[in-house]
Coordinates of C-alpha atoms in Angstrom, one line a residue:
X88 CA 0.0 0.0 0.0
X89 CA 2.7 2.2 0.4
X90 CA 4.2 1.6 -2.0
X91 CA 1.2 2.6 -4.5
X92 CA 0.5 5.6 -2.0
X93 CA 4.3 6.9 -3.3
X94 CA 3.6 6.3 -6.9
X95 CA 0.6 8.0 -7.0
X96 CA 2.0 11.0 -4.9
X97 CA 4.9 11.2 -7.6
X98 CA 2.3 10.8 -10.6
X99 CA 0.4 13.9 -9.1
X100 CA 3.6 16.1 -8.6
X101 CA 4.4 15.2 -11.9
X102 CA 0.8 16.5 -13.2
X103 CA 1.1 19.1 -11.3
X104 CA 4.6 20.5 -12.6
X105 CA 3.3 19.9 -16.3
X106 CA -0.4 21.7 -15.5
X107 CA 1.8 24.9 -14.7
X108 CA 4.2 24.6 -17.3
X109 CA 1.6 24.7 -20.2
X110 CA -0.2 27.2 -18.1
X111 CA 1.7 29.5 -17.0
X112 CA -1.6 32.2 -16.9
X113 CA -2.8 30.5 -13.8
X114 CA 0.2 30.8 -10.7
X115 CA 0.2 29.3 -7.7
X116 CA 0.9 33.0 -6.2
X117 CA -2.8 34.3 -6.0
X118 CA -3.6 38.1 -6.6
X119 CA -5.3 40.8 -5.5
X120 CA -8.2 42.6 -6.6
X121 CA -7.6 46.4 -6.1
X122 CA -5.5 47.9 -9.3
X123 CA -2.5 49.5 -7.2
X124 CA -1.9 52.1 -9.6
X125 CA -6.1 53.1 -10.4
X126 CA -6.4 56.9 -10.0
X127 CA -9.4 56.3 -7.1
X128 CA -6.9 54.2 -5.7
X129 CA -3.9 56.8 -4.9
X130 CA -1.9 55.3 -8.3
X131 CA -0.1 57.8 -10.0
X132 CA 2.1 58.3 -13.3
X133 CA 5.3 60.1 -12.0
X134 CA 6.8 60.3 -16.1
X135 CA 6.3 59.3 -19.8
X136 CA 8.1 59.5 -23.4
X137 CA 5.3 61.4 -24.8
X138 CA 1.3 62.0 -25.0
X139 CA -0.6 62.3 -28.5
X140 CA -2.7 65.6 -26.8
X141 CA -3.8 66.5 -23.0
X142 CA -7.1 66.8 -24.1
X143 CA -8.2 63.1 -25.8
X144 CA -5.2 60.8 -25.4
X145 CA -3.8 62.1 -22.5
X146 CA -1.5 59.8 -20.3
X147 CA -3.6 59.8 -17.2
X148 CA -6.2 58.1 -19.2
X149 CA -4.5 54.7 -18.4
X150 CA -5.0 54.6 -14.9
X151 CA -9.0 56.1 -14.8
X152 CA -10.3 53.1 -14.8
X153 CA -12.6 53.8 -18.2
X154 CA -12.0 52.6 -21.2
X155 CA -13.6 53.6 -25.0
X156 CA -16.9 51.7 -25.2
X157 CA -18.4 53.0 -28.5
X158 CA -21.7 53.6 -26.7
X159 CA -23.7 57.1 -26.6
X160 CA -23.4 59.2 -24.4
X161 CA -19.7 57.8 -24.3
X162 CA -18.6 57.7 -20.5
X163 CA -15.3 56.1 -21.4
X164 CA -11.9 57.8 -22.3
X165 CA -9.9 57.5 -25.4
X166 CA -7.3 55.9 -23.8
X167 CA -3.5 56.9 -24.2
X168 CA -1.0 57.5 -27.4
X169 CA 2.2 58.8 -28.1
X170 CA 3.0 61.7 -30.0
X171 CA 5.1 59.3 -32.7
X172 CA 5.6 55.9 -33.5
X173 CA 8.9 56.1 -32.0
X174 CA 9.9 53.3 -29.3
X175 CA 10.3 52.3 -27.1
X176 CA 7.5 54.5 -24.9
X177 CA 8.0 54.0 -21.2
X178 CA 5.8 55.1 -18.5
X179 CA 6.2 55.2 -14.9
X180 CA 3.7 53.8 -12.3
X181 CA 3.5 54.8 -8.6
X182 CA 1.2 53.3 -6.2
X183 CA -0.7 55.3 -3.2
X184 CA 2.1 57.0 -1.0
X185 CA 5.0 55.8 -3.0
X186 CA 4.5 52.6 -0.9
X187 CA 6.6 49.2 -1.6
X188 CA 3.9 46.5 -2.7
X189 CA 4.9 43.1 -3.4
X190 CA 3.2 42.6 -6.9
X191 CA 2.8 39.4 -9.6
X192 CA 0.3 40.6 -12.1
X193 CA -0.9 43.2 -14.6
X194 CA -4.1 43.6 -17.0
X195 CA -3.0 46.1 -20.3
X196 CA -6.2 46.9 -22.0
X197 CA -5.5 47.8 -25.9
X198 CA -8.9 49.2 -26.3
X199 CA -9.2 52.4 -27.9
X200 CA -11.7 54.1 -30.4
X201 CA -9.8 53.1 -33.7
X202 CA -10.6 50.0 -35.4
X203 CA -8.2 47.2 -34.8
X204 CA -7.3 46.6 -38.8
X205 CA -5.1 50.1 -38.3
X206 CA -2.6 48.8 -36.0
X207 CA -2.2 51.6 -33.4
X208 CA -2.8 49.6 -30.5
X209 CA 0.3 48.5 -28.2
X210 CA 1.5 45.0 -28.9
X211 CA 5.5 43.7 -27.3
X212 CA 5.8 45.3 -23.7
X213 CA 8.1 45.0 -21.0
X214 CA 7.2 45.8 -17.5
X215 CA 10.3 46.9 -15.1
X216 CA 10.4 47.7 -11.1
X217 CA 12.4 49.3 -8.8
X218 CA 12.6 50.0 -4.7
X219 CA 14.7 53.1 -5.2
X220 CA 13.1 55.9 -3.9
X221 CA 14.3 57.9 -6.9
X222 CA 12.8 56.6 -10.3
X223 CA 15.5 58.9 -12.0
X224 CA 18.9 57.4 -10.1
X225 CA 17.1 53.5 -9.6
X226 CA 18.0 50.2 -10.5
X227 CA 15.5 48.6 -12.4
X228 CA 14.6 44.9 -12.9
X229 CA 12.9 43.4 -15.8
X230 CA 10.0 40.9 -14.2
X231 CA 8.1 40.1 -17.6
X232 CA 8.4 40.6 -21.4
X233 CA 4.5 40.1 -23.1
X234 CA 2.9 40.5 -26.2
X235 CA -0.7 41.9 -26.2
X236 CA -3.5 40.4 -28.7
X237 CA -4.8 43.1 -31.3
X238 CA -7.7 42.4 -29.5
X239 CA -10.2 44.9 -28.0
X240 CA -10.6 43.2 -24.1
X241 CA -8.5 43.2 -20.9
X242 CA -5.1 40.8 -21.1
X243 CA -3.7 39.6 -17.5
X244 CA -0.2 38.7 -17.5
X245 CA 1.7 37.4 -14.4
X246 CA 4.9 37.0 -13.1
X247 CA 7.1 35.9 -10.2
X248 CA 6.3 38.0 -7.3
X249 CA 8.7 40.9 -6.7
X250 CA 9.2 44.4 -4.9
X251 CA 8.4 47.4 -6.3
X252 CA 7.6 51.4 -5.8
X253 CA 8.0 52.0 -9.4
X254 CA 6.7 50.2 -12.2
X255 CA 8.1 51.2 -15.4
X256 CA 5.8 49.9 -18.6
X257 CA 7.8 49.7 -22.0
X258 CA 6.2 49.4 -24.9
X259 CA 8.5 48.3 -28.3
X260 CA 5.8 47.9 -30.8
X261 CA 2.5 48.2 -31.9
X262 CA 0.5 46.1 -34.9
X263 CA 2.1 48.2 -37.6
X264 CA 0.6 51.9 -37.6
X265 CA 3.1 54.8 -38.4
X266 CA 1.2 56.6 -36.8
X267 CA 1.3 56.4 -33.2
X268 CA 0.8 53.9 -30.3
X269 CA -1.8 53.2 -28.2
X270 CA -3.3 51.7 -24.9
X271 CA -6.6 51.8 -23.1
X272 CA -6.2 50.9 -19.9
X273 CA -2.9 49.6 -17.5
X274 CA -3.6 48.1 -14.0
X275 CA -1.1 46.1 -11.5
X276 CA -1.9 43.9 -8.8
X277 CA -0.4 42.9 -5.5
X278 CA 0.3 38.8 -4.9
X279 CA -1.3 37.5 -1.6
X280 CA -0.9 33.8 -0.1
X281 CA 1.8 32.9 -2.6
X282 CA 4.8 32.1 -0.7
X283 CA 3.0 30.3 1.9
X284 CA 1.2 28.3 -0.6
X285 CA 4.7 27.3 -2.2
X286 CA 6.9 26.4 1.1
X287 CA 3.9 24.0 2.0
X288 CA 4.6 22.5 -1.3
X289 CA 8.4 22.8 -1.2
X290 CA 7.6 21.0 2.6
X291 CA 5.5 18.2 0.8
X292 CA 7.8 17.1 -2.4
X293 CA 11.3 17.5 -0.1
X294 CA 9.1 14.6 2.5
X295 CA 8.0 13.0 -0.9
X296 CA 12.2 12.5 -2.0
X297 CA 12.8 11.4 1.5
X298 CA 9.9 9.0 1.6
X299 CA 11.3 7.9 -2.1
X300 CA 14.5 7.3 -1.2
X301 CA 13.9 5.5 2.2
X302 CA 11.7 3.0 -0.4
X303 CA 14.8 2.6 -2.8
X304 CA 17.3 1.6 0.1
X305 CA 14.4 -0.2 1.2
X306 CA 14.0 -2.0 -2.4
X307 CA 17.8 -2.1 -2.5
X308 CA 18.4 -4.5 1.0
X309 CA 15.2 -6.3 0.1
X310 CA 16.8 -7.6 -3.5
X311 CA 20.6 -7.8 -1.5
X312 CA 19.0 -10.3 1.1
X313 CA 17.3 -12.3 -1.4
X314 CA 20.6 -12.4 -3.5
X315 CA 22.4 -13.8 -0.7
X316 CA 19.9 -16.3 0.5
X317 CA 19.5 -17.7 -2.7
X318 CA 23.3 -18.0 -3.4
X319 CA 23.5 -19.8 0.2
X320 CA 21.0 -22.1 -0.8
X321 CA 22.4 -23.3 -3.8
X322 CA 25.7 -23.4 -2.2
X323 CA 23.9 -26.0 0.6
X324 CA 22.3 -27.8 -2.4
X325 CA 25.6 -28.3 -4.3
X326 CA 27.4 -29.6 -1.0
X327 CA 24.5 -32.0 -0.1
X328 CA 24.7 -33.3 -3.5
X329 CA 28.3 -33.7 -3.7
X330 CA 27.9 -35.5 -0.4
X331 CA 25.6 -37.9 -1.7
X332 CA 27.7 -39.0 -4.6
X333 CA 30.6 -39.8 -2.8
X334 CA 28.4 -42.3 -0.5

């Protein structure tokens, strides 16, 4: 029984490991549900490359929470666009009080009021973060490289959990417009539960190899016994016969 307890503990790990390798979407690190850097939320943009106008396409259009919705009246906002197609375009992110918030996930929304067929909309993004209390003089990490769908609807993208006060959104590309690039909306998301969540599972699979390798040796003195108590017998039945021929 233990034995097939082991095998099918193994067989789920295994399962397990390839689940999140072909679905890398879905982490065990949970998130949040408030948008850190969401206007109504104390988010801020601290700088940017560029803004198409202040009026339509203005940069604080990414974090009001709105987004173009074709409707009349229209209550949504254009969005945001550079002045160019130049790249890449980076904008800077700040969360209520310039706090430090352990985050693992961001939605980009490319929804804007021109039709998808033009090519305006953001695609290949990186999104960088930083502790340093000065975005100018900081060291910044890279924690995820994405690609956005030319796609009018919300895109989550996660990431290994890590420290920021900044977050610094890079965009390289959009789907082929001269003109100039585009996003609707831009949210981030703090991780909760992760880490305990993964050192009970570290705790489970480093019991699992123990339990595994206590069966081996297990296996291992099992097979050595019966080696030697078969080569003892054989030995007895050689000498009894031997015996019995000399008589």
């Amino acid at each position: 029984m233990r034995c097939i307890w082991l095998v099918m503990m193994v067989m789920t790990s295994y399962t397990f490991a390839q689940t999140q390798t072909k679905q890398p979407s879905k982490p065990l690190v949970l998130s949040g549900t408030v948008n850190l850097v969401a206007a109504a939320n104390g988010g801020t943009i601290v700088k940017f490359t560029s803004q198409l106008d202040e009026e339509h396409w203005s940069v604080r259009n990414l974090i009001d929470g709105t987004v173009w919705d074709g409707r009349q009246p229209q209550t949504g906002t254009n969005g945001w666009a550079s002045k160019e197609a130049k790249f890449p375009q980076e904008i800077i992110f700040a969360f209520r009080n310039r706090e430090v918030k352990l985050i693992n996930k961001v939605v980009l929304d490319p929804t804007i009021p021109d039709p998808t067929f033009i090519g305006r909309a953001a695609r290949d993004f990186e999104v960088w973060v930083t502790t340093d209390p000065d975005p100018d003089k900081a060291t910044w990490k890279l924690v995820l490289i994405g690609t956005l769908l030319n796609e009018k609807r919300r895109q989550e993208f996660f990431f290994i959990p890590a420290e920021a006060r900044f977050v610094k959104l890079r965009i390289l590309s959009n789907h082929g417009s001269d003109r100039y690039v585009a996003l609707g909306e831009f949210e981030v998301y703090e991780a909760t539960q992760g880490i305990a969540v993964l050192d009970q599972l570290i705790a489970r699979l480093e019991q699992l190899l123990v339990d595994l390798k206590r069966y081996r040796d297990l296996l291992a003195e099992q097979g050595l016994r019966a080696v030697t108590e078969g080569s003892e017998k054989e030995q007895t039945a050689e000498s009894e016969g031997q015996g019995e021929k000399k008589e």
